[in-house]
PDB file of C-alpha atoms in Angstrom:
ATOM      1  CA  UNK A   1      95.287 127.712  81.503  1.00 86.00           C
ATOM      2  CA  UNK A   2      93.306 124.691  80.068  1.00 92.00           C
ATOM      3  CA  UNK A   3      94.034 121.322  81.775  1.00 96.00           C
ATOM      4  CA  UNK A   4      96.353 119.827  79.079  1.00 97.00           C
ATOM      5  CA  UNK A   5      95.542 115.846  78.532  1.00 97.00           C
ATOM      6  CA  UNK A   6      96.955 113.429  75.813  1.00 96.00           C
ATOM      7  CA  UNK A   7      95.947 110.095  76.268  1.00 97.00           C
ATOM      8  CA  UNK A   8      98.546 107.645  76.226  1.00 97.00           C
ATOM      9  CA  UNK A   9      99.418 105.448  73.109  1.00 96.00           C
ATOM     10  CA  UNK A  10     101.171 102.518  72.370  1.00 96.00           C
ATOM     11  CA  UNK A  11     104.852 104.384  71.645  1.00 97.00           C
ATOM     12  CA  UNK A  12     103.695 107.515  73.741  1.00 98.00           C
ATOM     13  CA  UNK A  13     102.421 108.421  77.501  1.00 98.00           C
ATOM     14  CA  UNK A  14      99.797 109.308  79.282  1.00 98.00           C
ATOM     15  CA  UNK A  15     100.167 113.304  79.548  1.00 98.00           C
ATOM     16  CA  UNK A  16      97.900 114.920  81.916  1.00 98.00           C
ATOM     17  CA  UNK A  17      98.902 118.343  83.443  1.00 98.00           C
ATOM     18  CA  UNK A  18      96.524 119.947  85.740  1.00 97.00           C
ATOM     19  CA  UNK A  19      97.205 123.621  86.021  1.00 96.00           C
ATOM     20  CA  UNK A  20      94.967 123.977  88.491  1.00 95.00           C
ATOM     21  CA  UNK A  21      95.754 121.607  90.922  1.00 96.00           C
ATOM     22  CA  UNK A  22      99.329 121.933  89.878  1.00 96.00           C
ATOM     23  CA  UNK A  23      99.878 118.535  88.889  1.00 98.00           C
ATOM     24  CA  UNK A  24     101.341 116.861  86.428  1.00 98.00           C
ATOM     25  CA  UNK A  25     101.493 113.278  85.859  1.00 98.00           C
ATOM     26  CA  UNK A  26     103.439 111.214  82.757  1.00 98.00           C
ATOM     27  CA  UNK A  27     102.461 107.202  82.391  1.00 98.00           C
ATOM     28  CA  UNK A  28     103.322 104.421  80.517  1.00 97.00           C
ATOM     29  CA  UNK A  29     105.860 104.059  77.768  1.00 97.00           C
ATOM     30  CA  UNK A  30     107.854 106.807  75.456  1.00 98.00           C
ATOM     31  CA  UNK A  31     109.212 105.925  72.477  1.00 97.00           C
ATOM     32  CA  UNK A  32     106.909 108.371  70.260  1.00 96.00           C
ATOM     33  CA  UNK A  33     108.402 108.839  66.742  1.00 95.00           C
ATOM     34  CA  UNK A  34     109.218 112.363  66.562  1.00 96.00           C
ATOM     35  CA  UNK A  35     109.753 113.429  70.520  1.00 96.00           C
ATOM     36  CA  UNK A  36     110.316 116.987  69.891  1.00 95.00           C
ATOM     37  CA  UNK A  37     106.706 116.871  68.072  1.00 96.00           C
ATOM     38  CA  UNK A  38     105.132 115.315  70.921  1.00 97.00           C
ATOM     39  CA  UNK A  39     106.958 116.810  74.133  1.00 97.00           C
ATOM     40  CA  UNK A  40     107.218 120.174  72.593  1.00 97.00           C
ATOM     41  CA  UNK A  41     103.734 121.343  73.627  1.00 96.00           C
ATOM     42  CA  UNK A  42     103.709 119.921  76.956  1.00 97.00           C
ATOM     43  CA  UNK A  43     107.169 122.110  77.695  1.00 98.00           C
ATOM     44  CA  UNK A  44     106.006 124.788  75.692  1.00 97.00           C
ATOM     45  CA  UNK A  45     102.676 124.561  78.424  1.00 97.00           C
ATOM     46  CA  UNK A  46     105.486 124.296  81.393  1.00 98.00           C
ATOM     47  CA  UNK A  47     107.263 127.418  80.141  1.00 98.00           C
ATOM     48  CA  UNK A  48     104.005 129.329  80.613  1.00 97.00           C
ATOM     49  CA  UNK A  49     103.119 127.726  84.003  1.00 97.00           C
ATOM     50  CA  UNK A  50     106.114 128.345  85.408  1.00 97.00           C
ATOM     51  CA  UNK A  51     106.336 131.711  84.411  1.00 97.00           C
ATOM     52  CA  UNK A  52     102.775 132.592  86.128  1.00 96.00           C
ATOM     53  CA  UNK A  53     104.348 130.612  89.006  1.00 95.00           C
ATOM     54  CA  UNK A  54     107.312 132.892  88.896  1.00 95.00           C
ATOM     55  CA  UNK A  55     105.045 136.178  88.976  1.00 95.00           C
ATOM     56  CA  UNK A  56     102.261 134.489  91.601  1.00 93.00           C
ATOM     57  CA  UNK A  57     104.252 131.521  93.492  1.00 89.00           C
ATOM     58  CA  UNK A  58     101.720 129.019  94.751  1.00 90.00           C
ATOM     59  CA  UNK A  59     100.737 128.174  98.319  1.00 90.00           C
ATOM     60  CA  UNK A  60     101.798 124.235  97.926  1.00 95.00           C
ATOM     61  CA  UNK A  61     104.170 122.496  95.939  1.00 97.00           C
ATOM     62  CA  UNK A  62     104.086 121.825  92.028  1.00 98.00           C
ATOM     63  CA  UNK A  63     103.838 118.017  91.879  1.00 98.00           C
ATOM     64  CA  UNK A  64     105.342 115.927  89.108  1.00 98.00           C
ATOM     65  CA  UNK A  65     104.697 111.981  89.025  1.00 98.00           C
ATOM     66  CA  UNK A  66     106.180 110.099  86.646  1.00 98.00           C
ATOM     67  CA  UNK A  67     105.463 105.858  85.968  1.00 98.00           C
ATOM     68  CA  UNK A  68     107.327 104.880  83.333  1.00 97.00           C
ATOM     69  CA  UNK A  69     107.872 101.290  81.558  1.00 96.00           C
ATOM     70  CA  UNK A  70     110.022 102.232  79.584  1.00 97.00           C
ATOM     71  CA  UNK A  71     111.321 105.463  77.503  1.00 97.00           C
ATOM     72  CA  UNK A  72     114.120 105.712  74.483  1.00 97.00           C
ATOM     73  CA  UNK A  73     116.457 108.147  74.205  1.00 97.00           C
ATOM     74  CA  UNK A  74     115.078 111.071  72.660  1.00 97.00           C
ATOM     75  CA  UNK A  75     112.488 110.652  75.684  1.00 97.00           C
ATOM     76  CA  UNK A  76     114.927 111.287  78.171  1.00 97.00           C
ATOM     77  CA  UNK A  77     116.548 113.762  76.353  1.00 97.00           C
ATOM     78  CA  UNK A  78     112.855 115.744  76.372  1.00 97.00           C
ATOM     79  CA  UNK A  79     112.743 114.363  80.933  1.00 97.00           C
ATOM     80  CA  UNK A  80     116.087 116.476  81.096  1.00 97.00           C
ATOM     81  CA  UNK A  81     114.384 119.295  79.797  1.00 97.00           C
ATOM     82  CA  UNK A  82     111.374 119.181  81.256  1.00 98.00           C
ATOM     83  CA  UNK A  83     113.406 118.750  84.965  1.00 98.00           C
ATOM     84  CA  UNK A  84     115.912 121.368  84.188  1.00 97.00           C
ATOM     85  CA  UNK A  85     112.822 123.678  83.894  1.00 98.00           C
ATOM     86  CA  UNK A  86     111.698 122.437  87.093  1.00 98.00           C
ATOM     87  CA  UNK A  87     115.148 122.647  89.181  1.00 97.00           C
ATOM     88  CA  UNK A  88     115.105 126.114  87.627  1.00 97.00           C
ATOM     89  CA  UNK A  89     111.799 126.936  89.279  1.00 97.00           C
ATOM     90  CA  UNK A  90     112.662 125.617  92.440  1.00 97.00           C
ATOM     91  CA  UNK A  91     115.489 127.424  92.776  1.00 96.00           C
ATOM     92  CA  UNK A  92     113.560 130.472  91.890  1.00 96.00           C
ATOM     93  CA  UNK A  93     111.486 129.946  95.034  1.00 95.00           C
ATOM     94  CA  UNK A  94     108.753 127.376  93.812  1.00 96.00           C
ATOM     95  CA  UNK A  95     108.068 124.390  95.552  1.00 97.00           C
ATOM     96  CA  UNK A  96     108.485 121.688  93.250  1.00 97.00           C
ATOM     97  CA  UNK A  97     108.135 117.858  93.755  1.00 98.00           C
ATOM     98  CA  UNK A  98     109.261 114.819  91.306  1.00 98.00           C
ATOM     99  CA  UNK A  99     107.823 111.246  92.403  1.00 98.00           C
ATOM    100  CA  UNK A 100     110.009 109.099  89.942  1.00 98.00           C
ATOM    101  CA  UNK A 101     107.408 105.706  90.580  1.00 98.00           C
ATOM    102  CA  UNK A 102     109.381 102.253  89.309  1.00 97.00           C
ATOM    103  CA  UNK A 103     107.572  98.334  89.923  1.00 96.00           C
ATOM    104  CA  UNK A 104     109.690  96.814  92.930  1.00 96.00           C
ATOM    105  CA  UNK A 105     111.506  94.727  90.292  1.00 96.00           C
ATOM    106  CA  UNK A 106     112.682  97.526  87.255  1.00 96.00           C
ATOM    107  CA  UNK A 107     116.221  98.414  88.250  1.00 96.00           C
ATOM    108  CA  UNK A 108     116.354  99.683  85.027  1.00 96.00           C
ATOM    109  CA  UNK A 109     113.567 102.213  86.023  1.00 97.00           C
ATOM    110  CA  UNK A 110     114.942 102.170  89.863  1.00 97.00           C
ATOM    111  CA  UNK A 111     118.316 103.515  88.253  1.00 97.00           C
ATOM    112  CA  UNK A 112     117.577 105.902  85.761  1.00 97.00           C
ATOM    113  CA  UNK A 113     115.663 107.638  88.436  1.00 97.00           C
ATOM    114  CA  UNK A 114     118.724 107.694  91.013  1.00 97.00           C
ATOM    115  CA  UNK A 115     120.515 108.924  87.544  1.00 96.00           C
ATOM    116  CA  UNK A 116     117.881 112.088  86.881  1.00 96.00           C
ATOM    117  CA  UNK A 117     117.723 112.762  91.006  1.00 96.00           C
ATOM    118  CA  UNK A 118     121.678 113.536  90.990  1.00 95.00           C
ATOM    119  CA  UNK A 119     120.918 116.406  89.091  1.00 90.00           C
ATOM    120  CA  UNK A 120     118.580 118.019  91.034  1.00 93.00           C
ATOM    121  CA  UNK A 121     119.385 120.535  94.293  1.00 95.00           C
ATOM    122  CA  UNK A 122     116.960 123.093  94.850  1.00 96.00           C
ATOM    123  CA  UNK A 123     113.570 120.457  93.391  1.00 96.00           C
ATOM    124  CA  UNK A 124     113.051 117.533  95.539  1.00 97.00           C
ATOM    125  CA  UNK A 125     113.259 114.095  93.580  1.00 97.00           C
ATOM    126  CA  UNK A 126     111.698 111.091  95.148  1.00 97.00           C
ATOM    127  CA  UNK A 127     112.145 107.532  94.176  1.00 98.00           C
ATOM    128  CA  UNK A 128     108.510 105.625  94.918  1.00 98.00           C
ATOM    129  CA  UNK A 129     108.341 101.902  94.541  1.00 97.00           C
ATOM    130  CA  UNK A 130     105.182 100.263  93.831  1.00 95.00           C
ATOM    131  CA  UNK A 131     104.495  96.537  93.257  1.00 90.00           C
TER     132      UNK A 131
END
């Protein structure tokens, strides 16, 4: 699969999603206008990943890092898809990682990540702090 890359925007993030080195990494703020326009490819691109990953499960983990300012609702709707894709995968047998990465001061960001974590089991979810 093509390494899929959309550079970030004022009212959208940084996507970049490394097939390869099974990485992907979301930055900067989400508030795009029409969410299911601009997160549909990305899931529609973690559908198929995860899929090959389901037929040829990877020797190390699927990494996800996420540093966000700040996202709207119809961007966390689109998260909650993307990581109940992910906790499905894991508990399929694939190693998957979330790195949730808030500044030392955004308990905003500090507690939306403790929210997302609760619902994961089988995918670990880590809260990073950064200053």
């Amino acid at each position: 699969m093509d390494r899929l890359q959309l550079p970030q925007t004022e009212r959208s993030p940084l996507v970049d999603f490394d097939f390869d080195r099974q990485q992907l990494r979301l930055e900067g703020e989400s508030y795009p206008e029409d969410a299911a326009a601009f997160f549909g490819p990305l899931i529609a691109a973690l559908d198929r990943y995860l899929e090959r990953l389901r037929a040829e499960p990877p020797a190390s983990a699927l990494i996800v890092d996420l540093r966000l300012a700040y996202f709207n609702s119809s961007s966390a709707k689109a998260f909650m898809n993307i990581f109940q894709r992910l906790e499905a995968a894991a508990r399929d047998g694939i190693e998957v990682r979330v790195n949730w990465h808030y500044q030392t001061d955004d308990e905003t960001m500090m507690e939306f990540g403790e929210d997302f974590r609760e619902d994961f089991q089988a995918a670990r979810f880590e809260l990073c702090v950064f200053d």
